Amino acid sequence: MTSPKIGNIVIDCADLDAMAAFWGALLDLKATAADDGWLDLEPLGAGGPTLSFQRVPERKKIKNRYHFDLEVPDIHAAGERAEGLGAAPAGEPMGDPQAPFRVWRDPEGNEFCFCTAS
């Protein structure tokens, strides 16, 4: 039996264009396909899954059950860049002072973390 492969990571959202612009700029990915209710960005790495956005009528209400941990050399510089793109901090840096991480929210409130790359 062959194990399943993740083809898409899908983020539900209200505004496809805004979310694709934010995540595309943050991860340096371009849009590859779109229709009225769906938008794909380029795959996450060679052979990786596609980051996709699906328009849904309801808004996010509670904390995500899963999130992205994005490894960066400097969480402060990455946070400043993300904030300029429309993200908001969800707390102060935490964890190991030599390798901290910080929780952020994208323009629709979905949590993600900047983690110090090891």
PDB file of N, CA and C in Angstrom, residues 52-111:
ATOM      1  N   SER A  52      -2.945  26.581  -0.712  1.00  0.00           N
ATOM      2  CA  SER A  52      -4.183  26.980  -1.377  1.00  0.00           C
ATOM      3  C   SER A  52      -5.081  27.742  -0.409  1.00  0.00           C
ATOM      4  N   PHE A  53      -5.965  28.552  -0.968  1.00  0.00           N
ATOM      5  CA  PHE A  53      -6.913  29.339  -0.188  1.00  0.00           C
ATOM      6  C   PHE A  53      -8.305  29.080  -0.729  1.00  0.00           C
ATOM      7  N   GLN A  54      -9.230  28.824   0.179  1.00  0.00           N
ATOM      8  CA  GLN A  54     -10.619  28.520  -0.182  1.00  0.00           C
ATOM      9  C   GLN A  54     -11.526  29.548   0.472  1.00  0.00           C
ATOM     10  N   ARG A  55     -12.359  30.200  -0.332  1.00  0.00           N
ATOM     11  CA  ARG A  55     -13.292  31.183   0.215  1.00  0.00           C
ATOM     12  C   ARG A  55     -14.403  30.453   0.963  1.00  0.00           C
ATOM     13  N   VAL A  56     -14.642  30.906   2.190  1.00  0.00           N
ATOM     14  CA  VAL A  56     -15.721  30.357   3.014  1.00  0.00           C
ATOM     15  C   VAL A  56     -16.506  31.528   3.613  1.00  0.00           C
ATOM     16  N   PRO A  57     -17.778  31.321   3.933  1.00  0.00           N
ATOM     17  CA  PRO A  57     -18.587  32.428   4.449  1.00  0.00           C
ATOM     18  C   PRO A  57     -18.313  32.776   5.914  1.00  0.00           C
ATOM     19  N   GLU A  58     -17.901  31.805   6.708  1.00  0.00           N
ATOM     20  CA  GLU A  58     -17.711  32.071   8.136  1.00  0.00           C
ATOM     21  C   GLU A  58     -16.303  32.591   8.422  1.00  0.00           C
ATOM     22  N   ARG A  59     -16.186  33.375   9.469  1.00  0.00           N
ATOM     23  CA  ARG A  59     -14.903  33.925   9.911  1.00  0.00           C
ATOM     24  C   ARG A  59     -14.261  32.991  10.932  1.00  0.00           C
ATOM     25  N   LYS A  60     -12.969  33.104  11.082  1.00  0.00           N
ATOM     26  CA  LYS A  60     -12.250  32.352  12.112  1.00  0.00           C
ATOM     27  C   LYS A  60     -12.739  32.812  13.482  1.00  0.00           C
ATOM     28  N   LYS A  61     -12.978  31.857  14.394  1.00  0.00           N
ATOM     29  CA  LYS A  61     -13.516  32.204  15.705  1.00  0.00           C
ATOM     30  C   LYS A  61     -12.623  31.796  16.864  1.00  0.00           C
ATOM     31  N   ILE A  62     -11.863  30.724  16.707  1.00  0.00           N
ATOM     32  CA  ILE A  62     -11.039  30.222  17.811  1.00  0.00           C
ATOM     33  C   ILE A  62      -9.613  29.977  17.325  1.00  0.00           C
ATOM     34  N   LYS A  63      -8.759  29.622  18.249  1.00  0.00           N
ATOM     35  CA  LYS A  63      -7.366  29.334  17.932  1.00  0.00           C
ATOM     36  C   LYS A  63      -7.277  28.201  16.915  1.00  0.00           C
ATOM     37  N   ASN A  64      -6.305  28.328  16.008  1.00  0.00           N
ATOM     38  CA  ASN A  64      -6.067  27.260  15.024  1.00  0.00           C
ATOM     39  C   ASN A  64      -5.760  25.943  15.727  1.00  0.00           C
ATOM     40  N   ARG A  65      -6.168  24.850  15.114  1.00  0.00           N
ATOM     41  CA  ARG A  65      -5.802  23.530  15.613  1.00  0.00           C
ATOM     42  C   ARG A  65      -4.443  23.091  15.072  1.00  0.00           C
ATOM     43  N   TYR A  66      -3.985  23.733  14.034  1.00  0.00           N
ATOM     44  CA  TYR A  66      -2.628  23.524  13.523  1.00  0.00           C
ATOM     45  C   TYR A  66      -2.157  24.848  12.937  1.00  0.00           C
ATOM     46  N   HIS A  67      -0.833  24.962  12.790  1.00  0.00           N
ATOM     47  CA  HIS A  67      -0.283  26.221  12.287  1.00  0.00           C
ATOM     48  C   HIS A  67       1.076  25.960  11.647  1.00  0.00           C
ATOM     49  N   PHE A  68       1.598  26.972  10.969  1.00  0.00           N
ATOM     50  CA  PHE A  68       2.925  26.884  10.376  1.00  0.00           C
ATOM     51  C   PHE A  68       3.962  27.380  11.379  1.00  0.00           C
ATOM     52  N   ASP A  69       5.068  26.647  11.514  1.00  0.00           N
ATOM     53  CA  ASP A  69       6.266  27.123  12.188  1.00  0.00           C
ATOM     54  C   ASP A  69       7.244  27.482  11.082  1.00  0.00           C
ATOM     55  N   LEU A  70       7.529  28.764  10.938  1.00  0.00           N
ATOM     56  CA  LEU A  70       8.400  29.249   9.876  1.00  0.00           C
ATOM     57  C   LEU A  70       9.771  29.539  10.475  1.00  0.00           C
ATOM     58  N   GLU A  71      10.781  28.806  10.036  1.00  0.00           N
ATOM     59  CA  GLU A  71      12.141  28.983  10.547  1.00  0.00           C
ATOM     60  C   GLU A  71      12.809  30.160   9.852  1.00  0.00           C
ATOM     61  N   VAL A  72      13.344  31.072  10.648  1.00  0.00           N
ATOM     62  CA  VAL A  72      14.015  32.276  10.143  1.00  0.00           C
ATOM     63  C   VAL A  72      15.272  32.516  10.971  1.00  0.00           C
ATOM     64  N   PRO A  73      16.259  33.206  10.401  1.00  0.00           N
ATOM     65  CA  PRO A  73      17.465  33.485  11.177  1.00  0.00           C
ATOM     66  C   PRO A  73      17.224  34.495  12.299  1.00  0.00           C
ATOM     67  N   ASP A  74      16.269  35.409  12.104  1.00  0.00           N
ATOM     68  CA  ASP A  74      16.019  36.475  13.078  1.00  0.00           C
ATOM     69  C   ASP A  74      14.508  36.685  13.184  1.00  0.00           C
ATOM     70  N   ILE A  75      13.914  36.270  14.302  1.00  0.00           N
ATOM     71  CA  ILE A  75      12.453  36.384  14.434  1.00  0.00           C
ATOM     72  C   ILE A  75      12.002  37.836  14.486  1.00  0.00           C
ATOM     73  N   HIS A  76      12.863  38.727  14.959  1.00  0.00           N
ATOM     74  CA  HIS A  76      12.479  40.139  15.048  1.00  0.00           C
ATOM     75  C   HIS A  76      12.397  40.770  13.655  1.00  0.00           C
ATOM     76  N   ALA A  77      13.405  40.523  12.824  1.00  0.00           N
ATOM     77  CA  ALA A  77      13.393  41.054  11.453  1.00  0.00           C
ATOM     78  C   ALA A  77      12.248  40.439  10.654  1.00  0.00           C
ATOM     79  N   ALA A  78      12.026  39.136  10.813  1.00  0.00           N
ATOM     80  CA  ALA A  78      10.925  38.474  10.108  1.00  0.00           C
ATOM     81  C   ALA A  78       9.584  39.045  10.559  1.00  0.00           C
ATOM     82  N   GLY A  79       9.458  39.321  11.852  1.00  0.00           N
ATOM     83  CA  GLY A  79       8.226  39.900  12.376  1.00  0.00           C
ATOM     84  C   GLY A  79       7.965  41.292  11.833  1.00  0.00           C
ATOM     85  N   GLU A  80       9.009  42.112  11.738  1.00  0.00           N
ATOM     86  CA  GLU A  80       8.837  43.453  11.179  1.00  0.00           C
ATOM     87  C   GLU A  80       8.366  43.377   9.731  1.00  0.00           C
ATOM     88  N   ARG A  81       8.944  42.455   8.972  1.00  0.00           N
ATOM     89  CA  ARG A  81       8.541  42.283   7.571  1.00  0.00           C
ATOM     90  C   ARG A  81       7.084  41.821   7.491  1.00  0.00           C
ATOM     91  N   ALA A  82       6.731  40.816   8.311  1.00  0.00           N
ATOM     92  CA  ALA A  82       5.360  40.292   8.311  1.00  0.00           C
ATOM     93  C   ALA A  82       4.361  41.367   8.718  1.00  0.00           C
ATOM     94  N   GLU A  83       4.730  42.179   9.697  1.00  0.00           N
ATOM     95  CA  GLU A  83       3.836  43.254  10.141  1.00  0.00           C
ATOM     96  C   GLU A  83       3.606  44.251   9.005  1.00  0.00           C
ATOM     97  N   GLY A  84       4.643  44.537   8.236  1.00  0.00           N
ATOM     98  CA  GLY A  84       4.506  45.416   7.086  1.00  0.00           C
ATOM     99  C   GLY A  84       3.596  44.846   6.012  1.00  0.00           C
ATOM    100  N   LEU A  85       3.462  43.511   5.988  1.00  0.00           N
ATOM    101  CA  LEU A  85       2.587  42.845   5.025  1.00  0.00           C
ATOM    102  C   LEU A  85       1.158  42.683   5.543  1.00  0.00           C
ATOM    103  N   GLY A  86       0.927  42.984   6.831  1.00  0.00           N
ATOM    104  CA  GLY A  86      -0.425  42.893   7.378  1.00  0.00           C
ATOM    105  C   GLY A  86      -0.602  41.941   8.540  1.00  0.00           C
ATOM    106  N   ALA A  87       0.473  41.315   9.029  1.00  0.00           N
ATOM    107  CA  ALA A  87       0.382  40.420  10.186  1.00  0.00           C
ATOM    108  C   ALA A  87       0.372  41.239  11.474  1.00  0.00           C
ATOM    109  N   ALA A  88      -0.056  40.585  12.553  1.00  0.00           N
ATOM    110  CA  ALA A  88      -0.048  41.215  13.873  1.00  0.00           C
ATOM    111  C   ALA A  88       0.523  40.229  14.882  1.00  0.00           C
ATOM    112  N   PRO A  89       1.324  40.713  15.834  1.00  0.00           N
ATOM    113  CA  PRO A  89       1.860  39.805  16.845  1.00  0.00           C
ATOM    114  C   PRO A  89       0.741  39.305  17.749  1.00  0.00           C
ATOM    115  N   ALA A  90       0.870  38.065  18.196  1.00  0.00           N
ATOM    116  CA  ALA A  90      -0.125  37.475  19.092  1.00  0.00           C
ATOM    117  C   ALA A  90       0.440  37.278  20.493  1.00  0.00           C
ATOM    118  N   GLY A  91       1.587  37.838  20.758  1.00  0.00           N
ATOM    119  CA  GLY A  91       2.231  37.712  22.062  1.00  0.00           C
ATOM    120  C   GLY A  91       3.681  38.110  21.937  1.00  0.00           C
ATOM    121  N   GLU A  92       4.379  37.996  23.030  1.00  0.00           N
ATOM    122  CA  GLU A  92       5.801  38.329  23.081  1.00  0.00           C
ATOM    123  C   GLU A  92       6.639  37.124  22.681  1.00  0.00           C
ATOM    124  N   PRO A  93       7.905  37.349  22.280  1.00  0.00           N
ATOM    125  CA  PRO A  93       8.794  36.209  22.028  1.00  0.00           C
ATOM    126  C   PRO A  93       8.872  35.326  23.271  1.00  0.00           C
ATOM    127  N   MET A  94       9.017  34.032  23.066  1.00  0.00           N
ATOM    128  CA  MET A  94       9.072  33.089  24.181  1.00  0.00           C
ATOM    129  C   MET A  94      10.006  31.943  23.850  1.00  0.00           C
ATOM    130  N   GLY A  95      10.155  31.054  24.807  1.00  0.00           N
ATOM    131  CA  GLY A  95      11.029  29.894  24.627  1.00  0.00           C
ATOM    132  C   GLY A  95      12.449  30.216  25.023  1.00  0.00           C
ATOM    133  N   ASP A  96      13.372  29.453  24.513  1.00  0.00           N
ATOM    134  CA  ASP A  96      14.794  29.606  24.799  1.00  0.00           C
ATOM    135  C   ASP A  96      15.254  31.002  24.373  1.00  0.00           C
ATOM    136  N   PRO A  97      15.820  31.795  25.273  1.00  0.00           N
ATOM    137  CA  PRO A  97      16.270  33.134  24.897  1.00  0.00           C
ATOM    138  C   PRO A  97      17.315  33.131  23.772  1.00  0.00           C
ATOM    139  N   GLN A  98      18.049  32.045  23.616  1.00  0.00           N
ATOM    140  CA  GLN A  98      19.042  31.949  22.549  1.00  0.00           C
ATOM    141  C   GLN A  98      18.410  31.543  21.217  1.00  0.00           C
ATOM    142  N   ALA A  99      17.230  30.971  21.258  1.00  0.00           N
ATOM    143  CA  ALA A  99      16.520  30.540  20.040  1.00  0.00           C
ATOM    144  C   ALA A  99      15.017  30.719  20.254  1.00  0.00           C
ATOM    145  N   PRO A 100      14.556  31.967  20.394  1.00  0.00           N
ATOM    146  CA  PRO A 100      13.141  32.198  20.699  1.00  0.00           C
ATOM    147  C   PRO A 100      12.221  31.957  19.502  1.00  0.00           C
ATOM    148  N   PHE A 101      10.928  31.898  19.813  1.00  0.00           N
ATOM    149  CA  PHE A 101       9.900  31.893  18.770  1.00  0.00           C
ATOM    150  C   PHE A 101       8.841  32.907  19.173  1.00  0.00           C
ATOM    151  N   ARG A 102       8.016  33.298  18.187  1.00  0.00           N
ATOM    152  CA  ARG A 102       6.949  34.256  18.460  1.00  0.00           C
ATOM    153  C   ARG A 102       5.744  33.917  17.607  1.00  0.00           C
ATOM    154  N   VAL A 103       4.579  33.976  18.222  1.00  0.00           N
ATOM    155  CA  VAL A 103       3.320  33.706  17.530  1.00  0.00           C
ATOM    156  C   VAL A 103       2.832  34.998  16.881  1.00  0.00           C
ATOM    157  N   TRP A 104       2.356  34.854  15.635  1.00  0.00           N
ATOM    158  CA  TRP A 104       1.809  35.962  14.851  1.00  0.00           C
ATOM    159  C   TRP A 104       0.447  35.561  14.307  1.00  0.00           C
ATOM    160  N   ARG A 105      -0.300  36.546  13.815  1.00  0.00           N
ATOM    161  CA  ARG A 105      -1.587  36.297  13.144  1.00  0.00           C
ATOM    162  C   ARG A 105      -1.539  36.912  11.753  1.00  0.00           C
ATOM    163  N   ASP A 106      -2.009  36.140  10.762  1.00  0.00           N
ATOM    164  CA  ASP A 106      -2.086  36.669   9.400  1.00  0.00           C
ATOM    165  C   ASP A 106      -3.251  37.665   9.309  1.00  0.00           C
ATOM    166  N   PRO A 107      -3.497  38.283   8.158  1.00  0.00           N
ATOM    167  CA  PRO A 107      -4.557  39.299   8.070  1.00  0.00           C
ATOM    168  C   PRO A 107      -5.961  38.830   8.454  1.00  0.00           C
ATOM    169  N   GLU A 108      -6.213  37.520   8.443  1.00  0.00           N
ATOM    170  CA  GLU A 108      -7.536  37.035   8.859  1.00  0.00           C
ATOM    171  C   GLU A 108      -7.498  36.355  10.224  1.00  0.00           C
ATOM    172  N   GLY A 109      -6.392  36.507  10.938  1.00  0.00           N
ATOM    173  CA  GLY A 109      -6.317  36.010  12.312  1.00  0.00           C
ATOM    174  C   GLY A 109      -5.756  34.616  12.492  1.00  0.00           C
ATOM    175  N   ASN A 110      -5.325  33.953  11.429  1.00  0.00           N
ATOM    176  CA  ASN A 110      -4.752  32.608  11.553  1.00  0.00           C
ATOM    177  C   ASN A 110      -3.353  32.692  12.155  1.00  0.00           C
ATOM    178  N   GLU A 111      -3.106  31.885  13.198  1.00  0.00           N
ATOM    179  CA  GLU A 111      -1.833  31.919  13.874  1.00  0.00           C
ATOM    180  C   GLU A 111      -0.744  31.193  13.092  1.00  0.00           C
TER     181      GLU A 111
END
